[in-house]
XYZ file of C-alpha atoms in Angstrom:
297
model
C -44.951 -29.547 -86.444
C -47.785 -29.371 -83.662
C -46.354 -32.246 -82.144
C -43.002 -30.278 -81.581
C -44.932 -27.880 -79.257
C -45.659 -30.667 -77.172
C -43.134 -30.818 -74.051
C -42.536 -34.217 -72.373
C -43.093 -34.177 -68.828
C -43.827 -36.612 -65.806
C -47.112 -37.664 -64.625
C -48.509 -35.540 -62.085
C -47.403 -37.147 -58.620
C -49.741 -35.550 -56.410
C -52.538 -36.942 -58.957
C -51.149 -40.443 -58.533
C -51.138 -39.931 -54.975
C -54.728 -39.218 -55.096
C -55.322 -42.238 -56.990
C -53.717 -44.581 -55.045
C -54.015 -43.555 -51.621
C -56.007 -46.338 -50.573
C -53.237 -48.876 -51.716
C -51.388 -50.851 -49.097
C -47.963 -52.386 -49.364
C -44.559 -52.806 -47.651
C -43.413 -51.321 -44.698
C -41.357 -47.994 -44.883
C -39.115 -45.962 -42.953
C -39.527 -42.207 -43.449
C -36.610 -39.372 -42.517
C -38.352 -37.125 -40.338
C -34.355 -35.762 -39.036
C -31.362 -35.839 -40.918
C -30.005 -34.562 -44.246
C -33.119 -35.653 -46.724
C -36.279 -35.110 -44.690
C -39.167 -36.428 -46.459
C -37.160 -39.259 -47.879
C -38.634 -42.873 -47.683
C -37.087 -46.504 -47.745
C -39.207 -49.318 -48.791
C -38.910 -52.774 -46.961
C -39.378 -55.188 -49.647
C -36.921 -57.904 -48.478
C -37.051 -59.949 -45.568
C -33.860 -58.508 -44.497
C -32.050 -55.245 -45.039
C -28.948 -53.396 -43.726
C -28.513 -50.172 -42.845
C -25.088 -48.341 -42.714
C -22.350 -45.976 -44.079
C -20.906 -48.801 -46.385
C -21.999 -48.874 -49.876
C -22.454 -52.152 -49.528
C -25.898 -51.622 -47.426
C -29.360 -51.806 -48.362
C -29.953 -48.274 -47.007
C -26.678 -46.221 -47.461
C -26.251 -43.114 -44.589
C -23.577 -41.301 -46.024
C -22.422 -39.452 -42.389
C -19.485 -40.151 -40.099
C -22.211 -40.724 -37.090
C -23.520 -43.611 -38.929
C -21.181 -46.849 -38.682
C -20.285 -48.843 -42.038
C -23.056 -51.318 -40.967
C -24.921 -50.055 -38.136
C -28.103 -51.553 -37.717
C -30.287 -54.463 -39.547
C -34.135 -54.778 -40.097
C -35.413 -58.167 -40.316
C -38.810 -59.458 -40.818
C -40.205 -62.763 -38.893
C -43.302 -64.048 -38.448
C -44.895 -60.673 -39.822
C -42.812 -58.853 -37.284
C -40.285 -56.278 -38.317
C -37.208 -56.414 -35.588
C -34.384 -54.035 -35.593
C -31.028 -55.408 -34.260
C -28.125 -53.054 -33.591
C -25.359 -54.622 -35.707
C -22.340 -53.345 -33.364
C -22.554 -49.878 -34.139
C -20.091 -47.274 -32.135
C -22.955 -44.792 -31.431
C -25.530 -47.194 -30.449
C -29.204 -47.683 -32.013
C -32.431 -46.122 -30.550
C -36.017 -46.863 -30.629
C -38.640 -44.376 -29.628
C -35.365 -42.431 -27.958
C -34.218 -45.649 -26.069
C -31.152 -47.485 -26.770
C -31.679 -50.968 -27.747
C -30.120 -53.987 -28.994
C -33.273 -55.251 -30.563
C -36.768 -54.281 -30.837
C -40.117 -55.282 -32.271
C -41.028 -52.399 -34.548
C -44.600 -51.088 -34.208
C -46.138 -48.491 -36.607
C -45.099 -44.902 -35.831
C -41.960 -45.886 -34.027
C -39.005 -43.693 -34.473
C -35.774 -45.014 -34.951
C -32.168 -43.424 -34.286
C -29.074 -43.876 -36.287
C -26.412 -41.684 -35.873
C -27.722 -38.260 -37.069
C -30.708 -39.703 -38.658
C -34.388 -40.248 -37.262
C -36.730 -42.314 -39.230
C -40.363 -42.942 -38.645
C -41.529 -46.569 -39.221
C -44.885 -47.380 -40.456
C -46.187 -51.004 -41.084
C -47.445 -50.406 -44.889
C -47.459 -48.041 -47.650
C -50.289 -45.922 -46.254
C -51.760 -42.032 -47.344
C -49.136 -40.677 -44.635
C -45.929 -42.852 -46.930
C -47.327 -41.772 -50.206
C -47.718 -38.176 -49.213
C -44.095 -37.687 -48.083
C -42.367 -39.960 -50.746
C -44.460 -37.603 -53.472
C -43.632 -34.471 -51.709
C -39.886 -35.361 -51.306
C -39.620 -36.100 -55.062
C -41.316 -33.195 -55.994
C -39.120 -31.103 -53.828
C -35.778 -32.968 -55.149
C -35.817 -34.230 -58.572
C -36.110 -33.131 -61.796
C -39.276 -33.877 -63.716
C -37.959 -35.006 -67.066
C -34.658 -37.010 -66.102
C -35.979 -38.400 -62.630
C -32.345 -37.684 -61.432
C -31.885 -34.695 -58.556
C -32.428 -31.223 -59.430
C -30.219 -28.248 -59.022
C -31.310 -26.861 -55.505
C -30.456 -30.512 -54.320
C -27.638 -31.015 -55.733
C -25.917 -27.454 -54.451
C -27.044 -28.150 -51.037
C -25.274 -31.619 -51.110
C -22.343 -29.941 -52.239
C -22.396 -27.954 -49.665
C -22.903 -30.741 -47.051
C -19.605 -32.672 -48.616
C -17.990 -29.684 -48.240
C -18.730 -29.629 -44.377
C -17.482 -33.069 -44.143
C -13.983 -31.980 -46.271
C -13.335 -29.444 -43.699
C -14.044 -31.661 -40.670
C -12.580 -34.948 -41.662
C -10.287 -34.020 -44.440
C -12.331 -36.475 -46.665
C -11.508 -36.506 -50.270
C -13.865 -35.438 -52.872
C -14.374 -35.774 -56.577
C -16.507 -33.135 -59.084
C -17.362 -33.998 -62.787
C -18.623 -31.436 -64.676
C -20.621 -32.575 -68.166
C -22.956 -31.403 -70.592
C -24.335 -33.040 -74.325
C -22.632 -31.943 -77.139
C -24.252 -29.978 -79.891
C -27.121 -30.536 -78.018
C -28.957 -27.457 -79.494
C -28.496 -29.290 -83.072
C -30.353 -32.204 -81.476
C -33.386 -29.930 -80.975
C -32.739 -28.077 -84.119
C -32.579 -31.007 -86.330
C -34.853 -33.791 -84.484
C -37.107 -31.564 -82.558
C -37.503 -30.799 -79.143
C -39.499 -34.146 -78.451
C -36.176 -35.856 -79.348
C -34.349 -33.660 -77.117
C -36.116 -34.550 -74.424
C -35.786 -38.336 -74.789
C -31.930 -37.767 -75.174
C -31.902 -36.053 -71.876
C -34.239 -38.747 -70.036
C -32.094 -41.680 -71.750
C -28.662 -40.051 -71.208
C -29.485 -39.670 -67.409
C -30.690 -43.191 -67.316
C -27.646 -44.629 -68.394
C -25.302 -42.676 -66.254
C -27.463 -43.411 -63.230
C -26.625 -47.184 -63.903
C -23.101 -46.384 -63.659
C -22.378 -44.344 -60.172
C -22.319 -45.695 -57.065
C -25.107 -45.530 -54.309
C -23.206 -42.395 -52.563
C -22.591 -40.626 -55.919
C -24.849 -37.731 -56.322
C -26.059 -37.004 -59.988
C -27.929 -33.748 -60.771
C -29.163 -31.740 -63.834
C -28.152 -28.523 -63.119
C -28.726 -26.841 -66.490
C -30.876 -27.429 -69.638
C -28.290 -30.163 -70.934
C -25.683 -29.750 -68.575
C -24.999 -31.817 -65.334
C -22.632 -32.579 -62.280
C -21.725 -35.527 -60.549
C -20.455 -35.498 -56.950
C -18.103 -38.117 -55.924
C -17.587 -38.235 -52.096
C -14.656 -40.126 -50.325
C -12.988 -40.404 -54.049
C -9.675 -39.268 -55.258
C -9.308 -37.846 -58.335
C -7.729 -41.144 -60.173
C -10.914 -42.860 -59.244
C -13.325 -39.985 -60.587
C -11.269 -39.706 -64.017
C -11.588 -43.651 -64.572
C -15.392 -43.043 -64.090
C -15.555 -40.241 -66.399
C -13.853 -42.060 -69.325
C -16.173 -44.913 -68.560
C -19.547 -42.688 -69.148
C -17.560 -40.595 -72.201
C -17.218 -44.160 -74.005
C -20.582 -45.559 -72.875
C -22.550 -42.428 -74.278
C -20.564 -42.593 -77.616
C -20.999 -46.032 -78.052
C -24.373 -46.034 -77.026
C -27.345 -46.051 -80.032
C -29.621 -43.354 -78.888
C -33.028 -44.329 -81.046
C -36.125 -42.004 -81.572
C -38.541 -42.416 -83.814
C -36.709 -44.751 -85.578
C -34.137 -42.233 -86.037
C -30.459 -43.236 -84.761
C -29.243 -39.731 -82.811
C -25.588 -39.872 -82.437
C -24.465 -38.440 -79.222
C -21.424 -37.804 -77.371
C -20.477 -35.916 -73.931
C -17.494 -33.927 -72.692
C -16.420 -33.821 -69.680
C -14.199 -32.007 -66.612
C -12.705 -33.684 -63.693
C -11.892 -31.755 -60.520
C -11.093 -32.601 -57.012
C -10.130 -31.248 -53.344
C -6.696 -32.690 -53.919
C -6.122 -30.004 -57.015
C -5.867 -26.864 -55.135
C -3.278 -25.927 -52.311
C -6.105 -24.985 -49.776
C -9.823 -26.047 -49.458
C -11.350 -24.292 -52.232
C -15.064 -22.345 -51.794
C -17.575 -24.502 -53.472
C -17.880 -21.841 -55.896
C -14.160 -21.761 -56.679
C -14.780 -25.820 -57.155
C -17.408 -25.366 -59.357
C -15.670 -23.037 -61.392
C -12.764 -25.070 -61.964
C -14.763 -28.326 -63.041
C -16.470 -25.705 -65.451
C -13.101 -24.881 -66.881
C -11.757 -28.082 -67.349
C -15.370 -28.825 -69.243
C -14.751 -25.655 -71.335
C -11.333 -26.780 -72.366
C -12.428 -30.296 -73.582
C -14.956 -28.547 -75.741
C -12.522 -25.904 -77.033
C -10.368 -29.361 -77.861
C -12.864 -30.655 -79.795
C -15.326 -32.454 -77.221
C -15.707 -35.891 -76.853
C -13.124 -36.103 -74.073
C -11.967 -35.762 -70.502
C -10.257 -33.025 -68.892
C -8.596 -33.015 -65.674
């Protein structure tokens, strides 16, 4: 019983930062202006593509960014950035360029985003990365927390209002999760939450936003996705969770999930953020009332 009273948490990121602050590594881009200030991207291959397209290595979800906006290539020890025929141009240290050898602490503007280039994973890069994770990620599941998810939802609504882009929302939770805690213990419950989140993270796109918004409550935001696409994703997730073998301490724990799928197209006018969430939650509640382990839309 004493084990049951423990809480499963992540390692202390700040402690890890202090222990590893002397390590060097790959070059890093740190977002210093844009939507996710503090977010960092490690350059771990000889060439990376930056743009709005989901096919890019670094995806920037903004209409100010071209689909394949810029390329960073490593050559003879130097990092060189190239404009890839973008609409709004590429700027290094606020000067428009076609190509440029990057130096430590250079600034790079790509559409509405500004990045700081660091030649290695030094103390500054680690510091920004740890703070970003502490601020935006849930410590147990390592997916976005409610604060970050809500802020991204508000941002995507601005894009809907400005450009008329499609937007879908999936509200989901774990069926009978209280019974998991009651029958197997809270550590087993923590394991289920973590594994549930990991499995779903593998199914969504780079541009989708997946967050933990309550105890066993989760949400997925799917920008530029019509409702039919979101329904297909929701059903794929439902089947995956139902058929996955969740094993904790040699015990198999059956898990299912219920989901509600809403889209902007469900409304005669653009709803408020509150109305949008409430509609998805209503559909989730219907899935629960109708027997669970199903998708309502």
